Amino acid sequence: MNDGTIVELAPAKLNLALHVRRRRADGYHDLETLFAFCRDGDVIRLAPAVADTFAITGPFGATLAAEGDNLVTRARDAFRAAFGVAAPCAIELEKNLPIASGIGGGSADAAATLRALARWHDVAPDESRLFGIAARLGADVPACLLGKSAIGEGRGDELRVVDGLAGRGVLLVNPRVAVSTARVFAGWDGVDRGAITGDPAEDRNDLTAPAVAAAPEIATVLGALEALANARLVRMSGSGATCFALFDAPADARSAAAAIGAEHPGWWWLASELA
Ligand code: C5P
């Protein structure tokens, strides 16, 4: 792409905790979650062009391209409708994160697309219309647009920024099993286990049991992470299957990744740092 290219990182999203409180009449669930973001993820590149194009590259590009519909082009079209702009552009999505994996994926890509278009069209990143578009694209998209540690309530889109755990090392591990978010929520047992405290050590992920029922490999991943020396907190993110371990320092996450990679060569992993 030419020098006018706008590059936006679409960081991996983590739910350090996720408490499901009740089923709603609209098919969603009221939840309380603690969002955090990594310093690595997918990448969106956007450049002015004579006609619209959309290309998907990266290690998980082929899998995603096979699905057809994409939140990136839906975000582009929603932005244009809301802001009354039509200039064509070339968008590239570098898909580094596994899809349907509980770490944002499509939501992060949609949010990065909105950020890139906002930069191009001189729209302030905190413009309320951007958050309105984000909420219509998906429950996690507003959190990804904000991109900061936050407590999410309601569907996960009522956000309150909190102090995060910036600088901690984090290891993400996925057994390369795609999990349907809708199916995992549908498997929740309906028991309200209480409010989030905001202290990840005290909190939990209520979707772990239904996710393990859908993908038993998740229990193996959690066991392998719990066996790591220095891991401070081990948990599944979102509706899975990606699980994470937090460490005091990024170097600890990198050595843990080497150990996990040697023991389970078929698993996907990412050693990163919390933002
Ligand atoms: O909003 P999004 O398309 O990401 O949500 C995917 C699915 O996850 C929803 O269709 C719904 O089944 C489930 N979900 C839910 N409650 C939430 C968020 C998602 O039941 N708060």
CSV table of C-alpha atoms and ligand atoms in Angstrom, one decimal:
chain,number,residue,atom,x,y,z
A,1,MET,CA,0.0,0.0,0.0
A,2,ASN,CA,1.1,3.6,-0.6
A,3,ASP,CA,2.4,6.1,2.0
A,4,GLY,CA,-1.1,7.3,2.9
A,5,THR,CA,-1.8,4.0,4.6
A,6,ILE,CA,-3.4,4.2,8.0
A,7,VAL,CA,-2.3,1.3,10.3
A,8,GLU,CA,-4.4,0.4,13.4
A,9,LEU,CA,-3.6,-2.5,15.7
A,10,ALA,CA,-6.7,-4.6,16.7
A,11,PRO,CA,-5.4,-5.9,20.1
A,12,ALA,CA,-6.4,-9.2,21.5
A,13,LYS,CA,-9.2,-8.7,24.1
A,14,LEU,CA,-9.2,-10.6,27.4
A,15,ASN,CA,-12.0,-11.0,29.9
A,16,LEU,CA,-10.0,-11.2,33.1
A,17,ALA,CA,-13.3,-12.1,34.7
A,18,LEU,CA,-16.8,-12.7,33.3
A,19,HIS,CA,-19.9,-13.1,35.5
A,20,VAL,CA,-23.1,-14.0,33.9
A,21,ARG,CA,-26.0,-12.6,35.9
A,22,ARG,CA,-29.3,-13.2,34.0
A,23,ARG,CA,-30.8,-14.1,30.7
A,24,ARG,CA,-32.6,-11.3,28.9
A,25,ALA,CA,-35.7,-11.2,26.7
A,26,ASP,CA,-33.6,-10.1,23.7
A,27,GLY,CA,-31.5,-13.3,23.5
A,28,TYR,CA,-28.5,-11.7,25.2
A,29,HIS,CA,-27.3,-12.1,28.8
A,30,ASP,CA,-26.6,-9.4,31.4
A,31,LEU,CA,-23.1,-9.8,32.5
A,32,GLU,CA,-20.3,-8.1,34.4
A,33,THR,CA,-16.9,-8.4,32.9
A,34,LEU,CA,-13.4,-7.0,33.4
A,35,PHE,CA,-11.9,-6.3,30.0
A,36,ALA,CA,-8.1,-6.0,29.4
A,37,PHE,CA,-6.1,-5.7,26.2
A,38,CYS,CA,-2.8,-7.1,25.0
A,39,ARG,CA,-0.1,-5.2,23.1
A,40,ASP,CA,-0.4,-7.7,20.1
A,41,GLY,CA,-3.3,-8.7,17.8
A,42,ASP,CA,-4.6,-8.4,14.3
A,43,VAL,CA,-3.7,-5.4,12.1
A,44,ILE,CA,-5.9,-3.2,9.9
A,45,ARG,CA,-4.3,-1.2,7.1
A,46,LEU,CA,-6.5,1.3,5.2
A,47,ALA,CA,-5.6,3.4,2.2
A,48,PRO,CA,-7.5,5.7,-0.2
A,49,ALA,CA,-8.1,3.8,-3.5
A,50,VAL,CA,-10.0,4.1,-6.8
A,51,ALA,CA,-12.4,1.4,-5.8
A,52,ASP,CA,-13.3,-0.5,-2.6
A,53,THR,CA,-11.2,-3.6,-1.9
A,54,PHE,CA,-10.9,-5.9,1.1
A,55,ALA,CA,-8.1,-8.4,1.5
A,56,ILE,CA,-7.4,-10.8,4.4
A,57,THR,CA,-3.8,-12.0,5.0
A,58,GLY,CA,-2.0,-13.5,8.0
A,59,PRO,CA,-1.9,-17.0,9.5
A,60,PHE,CA,-5.7,-17.2,10.1
A,61,GLY,CA,-6.7,-15.3,6.9
A,62,ALA,CA,-7.7,-18.3,4.8
A,63,THR,CA,-10.0,-19.7,7.5
A,64,LEU,CA,-11.7,-16.3,8.0
A,65,ALA,CA,-12.0,-15.6,4.2
A,66,ALA,CA,-13.9,-18.9,3.8
A,67,GLU,CA,-16.7,-17.5,6.1
A,68,GLY,CA,-17.6,-14.7,3.6
A,69,ASP,CA,-19.4,-12.1,5.8
A,70,ASN,CA,-16.9,-10.0,7.8
A,71,LEU,CA,-17.3,-7.4,10.5
A,72,VAL,CA,-14.7,-5.2,8.9
A,73,THR,CA,-16.7,-4.4,5.8
A,74,ARG,CA,-19.9,-4.1,8.0
A,75,ALA,CA,-18.0,-1.5,10.2
A,76,ARG,CA,-16.8,0.3,7.0
A,77,ASP,CA,-20.4,0.5,5.6
A,78,ALA,CA,-21.9,1.5,9.0
A,79,PHE,CA,-19.3,4.3,9.3
A,80,ARG,CA,-20.1,5.7,5.9
A,81,ALA,CA,-23.8,5.6,6.5
A,82,ALA,CA,-23.4,7.4,9.9
A,83,PHE,CA,-21.0,10.1,8.7
A,84,GLY,CA,-22.2,10.6,5.2
A,85,VAL,CA,-18.9,9.8,3.5
A,86,ALA,CA,-18.3,7.6,0.4
A,87,ALA,CA,-14.6,7.8,-0.6
A,88,PRO,CA,-13.5,4.3,-1.7
A,89,CYS,CA,-10.6,2.6,0.2
A,90,ALA,CA,-8.5,-0.5,0.2
A,91,ILE,CA,-8.6,-2.4,3.5
A,92,GLU,CA,-6.3,-5.2,4.5
A,93,LEU,CA,-6.9,-7.3,7.6
A,94,GLU,CA,-3.8,-9.2,8.8
A,95,LYS,CA,-5.5,-12.0,10.8
A,96,ASN,CA,-3.0,-13.1,13.4
A,97,LEU,CA,-5.5,-14.2,16.1
A,98,PRO,CA,-7.5,-17.5,15.9
A,99,ILE,CA,-11.2,-16.9,15.0
A,100,ALA,CA,-14.1,-17.7,17.3
A,101,SER,CA,-11.7,-17.9,20.2
A,102,GLY,CA,-12.9,-15.6,23.0
A,103,ILE,CA,-10.3,-12.9,22.5
A,104,GLY,CA,-12.2,-10.3,20.4
A,105,GLY,CA,-11.2,-11.3,17.0
A,106,GLY,CA,-13.9,-9.9,14.7
A,107,SER,CA,-14.9,-7.3,17.4
A,108,ALA,CA,-11.4,-6.0,17.6
A,109,ASP,CA,-11.1,-5.9,13.8
A,110,ALA,CA,-14.4,-3.9,13.5
A,111,ALA,CA,-13.2,-1.5,16.2
A,112,ALA,CA,-9.8,-1.0,14.5
A,113,THR,CA,-11.6,-0.3,11.2
A,114,LEU,CA,-13.8,2.3,12.9
A,115,ARG,CA,-10.6,3.9,14.4
A,116,ALA,CA,-8.8,3.9,11.1
A,117,LEU,CA,-11.8,5.5,9.2
A,118,ALA,CA,-12.2,8.1,12.0
A,119,ARG,CA,-8.5,9.1,11.6
A,120,TRP,CA,-8.9,9.3,7.8
A,121,HIS,CA,-12.1,11.4,8.1
A,122,ASP,CA,-11.0,13.6,11.0
A,123,VAL,CA,-13.6,12.2,13.4
A,124,ALA,CA,-12.6,12.3,17.1
A,125,PRO,CA,-11.9,8.8,18.5
A,126,ASP,CA,-14.3,9.5,21.4
A,127,GLU,CA,-17.1,10.7,19.2
A,128,SER,CA,-20.4,9.2,20.6
A,129,ARG,CA,-21.7,8.1,17.1
A,130,LEU,CA,-18.7,5.8,16.8
A,131,PHE,CA,-19.7,4.0,20.0
A,132,GLY,CA,-23.3,3.8,18.7
A,133,ILE,CA,-22.1,2.1,15.5
A,134,ALA,CA,-19.8,-0.2,17.6
A,135,ALA,CA,-22.7,-1.3,19.9
A,136,ARG,CA,-24.8,-2.3,16.9
A,137,LEU,CA,-22.0,-4.4,15.4
A,138,GLY,CA,-21.6,-6.6,18.5
A,139,ALA,CA,-21.6,-6.6,22.3
A,140,ASP,CA,-17.7,-6.5,22.6
A,141,VAL,CA,-17.1,-3.9,19.9
A,142,PRO,CA,-17.5,-0.8,22.2
A,143,ALA,CA,-15.0,-2.3,24.6
A,144,CYS,CA,-12.5,-2.9,21.7
A,145,LEU,CA,-13.1,0.6,20.4
A,146,LEU,CA,-12.3,2.0,23.9
A,147,GLY,CA,-9.3,-0.3,24.1
A,148,LYS,CA,-8.7,0.3,27.8
A,149,SER,CA,-9.1,-1.8,30.9
A,150,ALA,CA,-12.8,-1.4,31.8
A,151,ILE,CA,-15.7,-3.0,33.6
A,152,GLY,CA,-18.4,-3.9,31.2
A,153,GLU,CA,-22.0,-4.3,32.3
A,154,GLY,CA,-25.3,-4.9,30.4
A,155,ARG,CA,-24.5,-6.9,27.3
A,156,GLY,CA,-20.9,-5.9,28.0
A,157,ASP,CA,-21.2,-2.5,26.3
A,158,GLU,CA,-21.9,-0.3,29.3
A,159,LEU,CA,-18.3,0.6,30.1
A,160,ARG,CA,-16.4,2.1,33.0
A,161,VAL,CA,-12.6,2.6,32.7
A,162,VAL,CA,-10.6,1.1,35.6
A,163,ASP,CA,-6.9,0.8,36.5
A,164,GLY,CA,-5.6,-2.2,34.7
A,165,LEU,CA,-2.6,-4.4,35.1
A,166,ALA,CA,-0.5,-2.7,32.4
A,167,GLY,CA,3.0,-4.3,31.9
A,168,ARG,CA,2.1,-7.7,33.2
A,169,GLY,CA,3.2,-10.6,31.1
A,170,VAL,CA,0.4,-12.7,29.5
A,171,LEU,CA,0.4,-16.0,27.7
A,172,LEU,CA,-2.6,-16.8,25.5
A,173,VAL,CA,-3.2,-20.5,24.5
A,174,ASN,CA,-5.8,-21.9,22.2
A,175,PRO,CA,-6.1,-25.7,21.4
A,176,ARG,CA,-7.2,-24.7,17.8
A,177,VAL,CA,-10.8,-25.5,18.5
A,178,ALA,CA,-13.4,-22.8,17.3
A,179,VAL,CA,-16.2,-22.3,19.8
A,180,SER,CA,-19.6,-20.7,19.1
A,181,THR,CA,-20.2,-17.8,21.5
A,182,ALA,CA,-24.0,-18.2,21.2
A,183,ARG,CA,-23.8,-22.0,21.9
A,184,VAL,CA,-21.7,-21.4,25.1
A,185,PHE,CA,-24.0,-18.7,26.4
A,186,ALA,CA,-27.0,-21.1,25.7
A,187,GLY,CA,-25.2,-23.7,27.9
A,188,TRP,CA,-25.0,-21.4,30.9
A,189,ASP,CA,-26.9,-23.1,33.8
A,190,GLY,CA,-28.9,-20.0,34.8
A,191,VAL,CA,-27.4,-19.8,38.2
A,192,ASP,CA,-26.4,-16.2,39.3
A,193,ARG,CA,-23.2,-16.7,41.2
A,194,GLY,CA,-22.9,-13.0,42.3
A,195,ALA,CA,-21.4,-9.7,41.3
A,196,ILE,CA,-17.9,-9.0,40.1
A,197,THR,CA,-15.5,-7.5,42.6
A,198,GLY,CA,-13.0,-6.1,40.1
A,199,ASP,CA,-10.2,-8.1,41.7
A,200,PRO,CA,-9.5,-10.8,39.1
A,201,ALA,CA,-8.2,-13.2,41.8
A,202,GLU,CA,-11.6,-13.0,43.5
A,203,ASP,CA,-13.6,-13.2,40.4
A,204,ARG,CA,-14.3,-16.0,37.8
A,205,ASN,CA,-15.5,-16.9,34.3
A,206,ASP,CA,-19.0,-18.3,34.5
A,207,LEU,CA,-18.8,-19.5,30.9
A,208,THR,CA,-16.0,-22.0,31.6
A,209,ALA,CA,-18.2,-25.0,32.4
A,210,PRO,CA,-20.5,-24.6,29.3
A,211,ALA,CA,-17.4,-24.0,27.1
A,212,VAL,CA,-15.6,-27.1,28.5
A,213,ALA,CA,-18.8,-29.1,27.7
A,214,ALA,CA,-18.6,-27.8,24.1
A,215,ALA,CA,-14.8,-28.2,23.8
A,216,PRO,CA,-13.2,-30.5,26.4
A,217,GLU,CA,-9.7,-29.6,25.2
A,218,ILE,CA,-10.2,-26.3,27.2
A,219,ALA,CA,-9.8,-28.3,30.5
A,220,THR,CA,-6.5,-29.7,29.2
A,221,VAL,CA,-5.3,-26.1,28.3
A,222,LEU,CA,-6.3,-24.8,31.8
A,223,GLY,CA,-4.4,-27.7,33.4
A,224,ALA,CA,-1.3,-27.1,31.4
A,225,LEU,CA,-1.3,-23.4,32.3
A,226,GLU,CA,-2.0,-24.1,36.0
A,227,ALA,CA,1.1,-26.3,36.0
A,228,LEU,CA,3.4,-23.4,34.9
A,229,ALA,CA,5.7,-21.9,37.5
A,230,ASN,CA,5.2,-18.2,38.2
A,231,ALA,CA,1.6,-18.1,36.7
A,232,ARG,CA,-0.3,-15.6,38.9
A,233,LEU,CA,-3.8,-16.1,37.4
A,234,VAL,CA,-5.1,-18.8,35.0
A,235,ARG,CA,-8.5,-18.5,33.3
A,236,MET,CA,-10.5,-18.9,30.1
A,237,SER,CA,-11.3,-15.7,28.2
A,238,GLY,CA,-14.8,-14.8,27.0
A,239,SER,CA,-16.6,-17.9,25.7
A,240,GLY,CA,-13.3,-19.7,25.0
A,241,ALA,CA,-11.5,-21.6,23.8
A,242,THR,CA,-8.5,-19.3,24.4
A,243,CYS,CA,-7.2,-19.4,28.0
A,244,PHE,CA,-4.6,-17.1,29.5
A,245,ALA,CA,-2.0,-17.0,32.3
A,246,LEU,CA,-0.8,-13.8,33.8
A,247,PHE,CA,2.8,-13.3,35.0
A,248,ASP,CA,4.6,-10.5,36.8
A,249,ALA,CA,6.8,-9.8,33.7
A,250,PRO,CA,6.6,-10.3,29.9
A,251,ALA,CA,9.9,-12.4,30.1
A,252,ASP,CA,8.1,-15.0,32.3
A,253,ALA,CA,5.3,-15.3,29.7
A,254,ARG,CA,7.9,-15.9,26.9
A,255,SER,CA,9.6,-18.7,28.8
A,256,ALA,CA,6.2,-20.2,29.7
A,257,ALA,CA,5.3,-20.1,25.9
A,258,ALA,CA,8.5,-22.0,25.1
A,259,ALA,CA,7.5,-24.7,27.5
A,260,ILE,CA,3.9,-25.0,26.3
A,261,GLY,CA,5.0,-24.9,22.7
A,262,ALA,CA,7.4,-27.8,23.2
A,263,GLU,CA,4.9,-29.9,25.1
A,264,HIS,CA,1.9,-29.2,22.8
A,265,PRO,CA,3.1,-28.3,19.3
A,266,GLY,CA,-0.4,-28.4,17.9
A,267,TRP,CA,-1.6,-25.5,20.1
A,268,TRP,CA,-1.7,-21.8,19.2
A,269,TRP,CA,0.0,-19.5,21.6
A,270,LEU,CA,0.9,-15.8,22.0
A,271,ALA,CA,3.2,-14.3,24.6
A,272,SER,CA,2.3,-10.7,25.1
A,273,GLU,CA,2.0,-7.9,27.6
A,274,LEU,CA,-1.1,-6.2,29.0
A,275,ALA,CA,-1.7,-2.7,27.8
B,1,C5P,O1,-22.9,-9.4,20.1
B,1,C5P,P1,-22.2,-10.6,19.5
B,1,C5P,O2,-22.6,-10.8,18.1
B,1,C5P,O3,-20.7,-10.6,19.7
B,1,C5P,O4,-22.7,-11.8,20.4
B,1,C5P,C1,-22.7,-13.2,19.9
B,1,C5P,C2,-23.7,-14.0,20.6
B,1,C5P,O5,-23.3,-14.2,22.0
B,1,C5P,C3,-25.1,-13.4,20.8
B,1,C5P,O6,-25.9,-13.7,19.7
B,1,C5P,C4,-25.6,-14.1,22.1
B,1,C5P,O7,-26.1,-15.4,21.8
B,1,C5P,C5,-24.3,-14.2,22.9
B,1,C5P,N1,-24.2,-13.2,23.9
B,1,C5P,C6,-25.1,-13.1,25.0
B,1,C5P,N2,-24.9,-12.1,25.9
B,1,C5P,C7,-24.0,-11.2,25.8
B,1,C5P,C8,-23.1,-11.2,24.7
B,1,C5P,C9,-23.2,-12.2,23.8
B,1,C5P,O8,-25.9,-14.0,25.1
B,1,C5P,N3,-23.9,-10.2,26.7
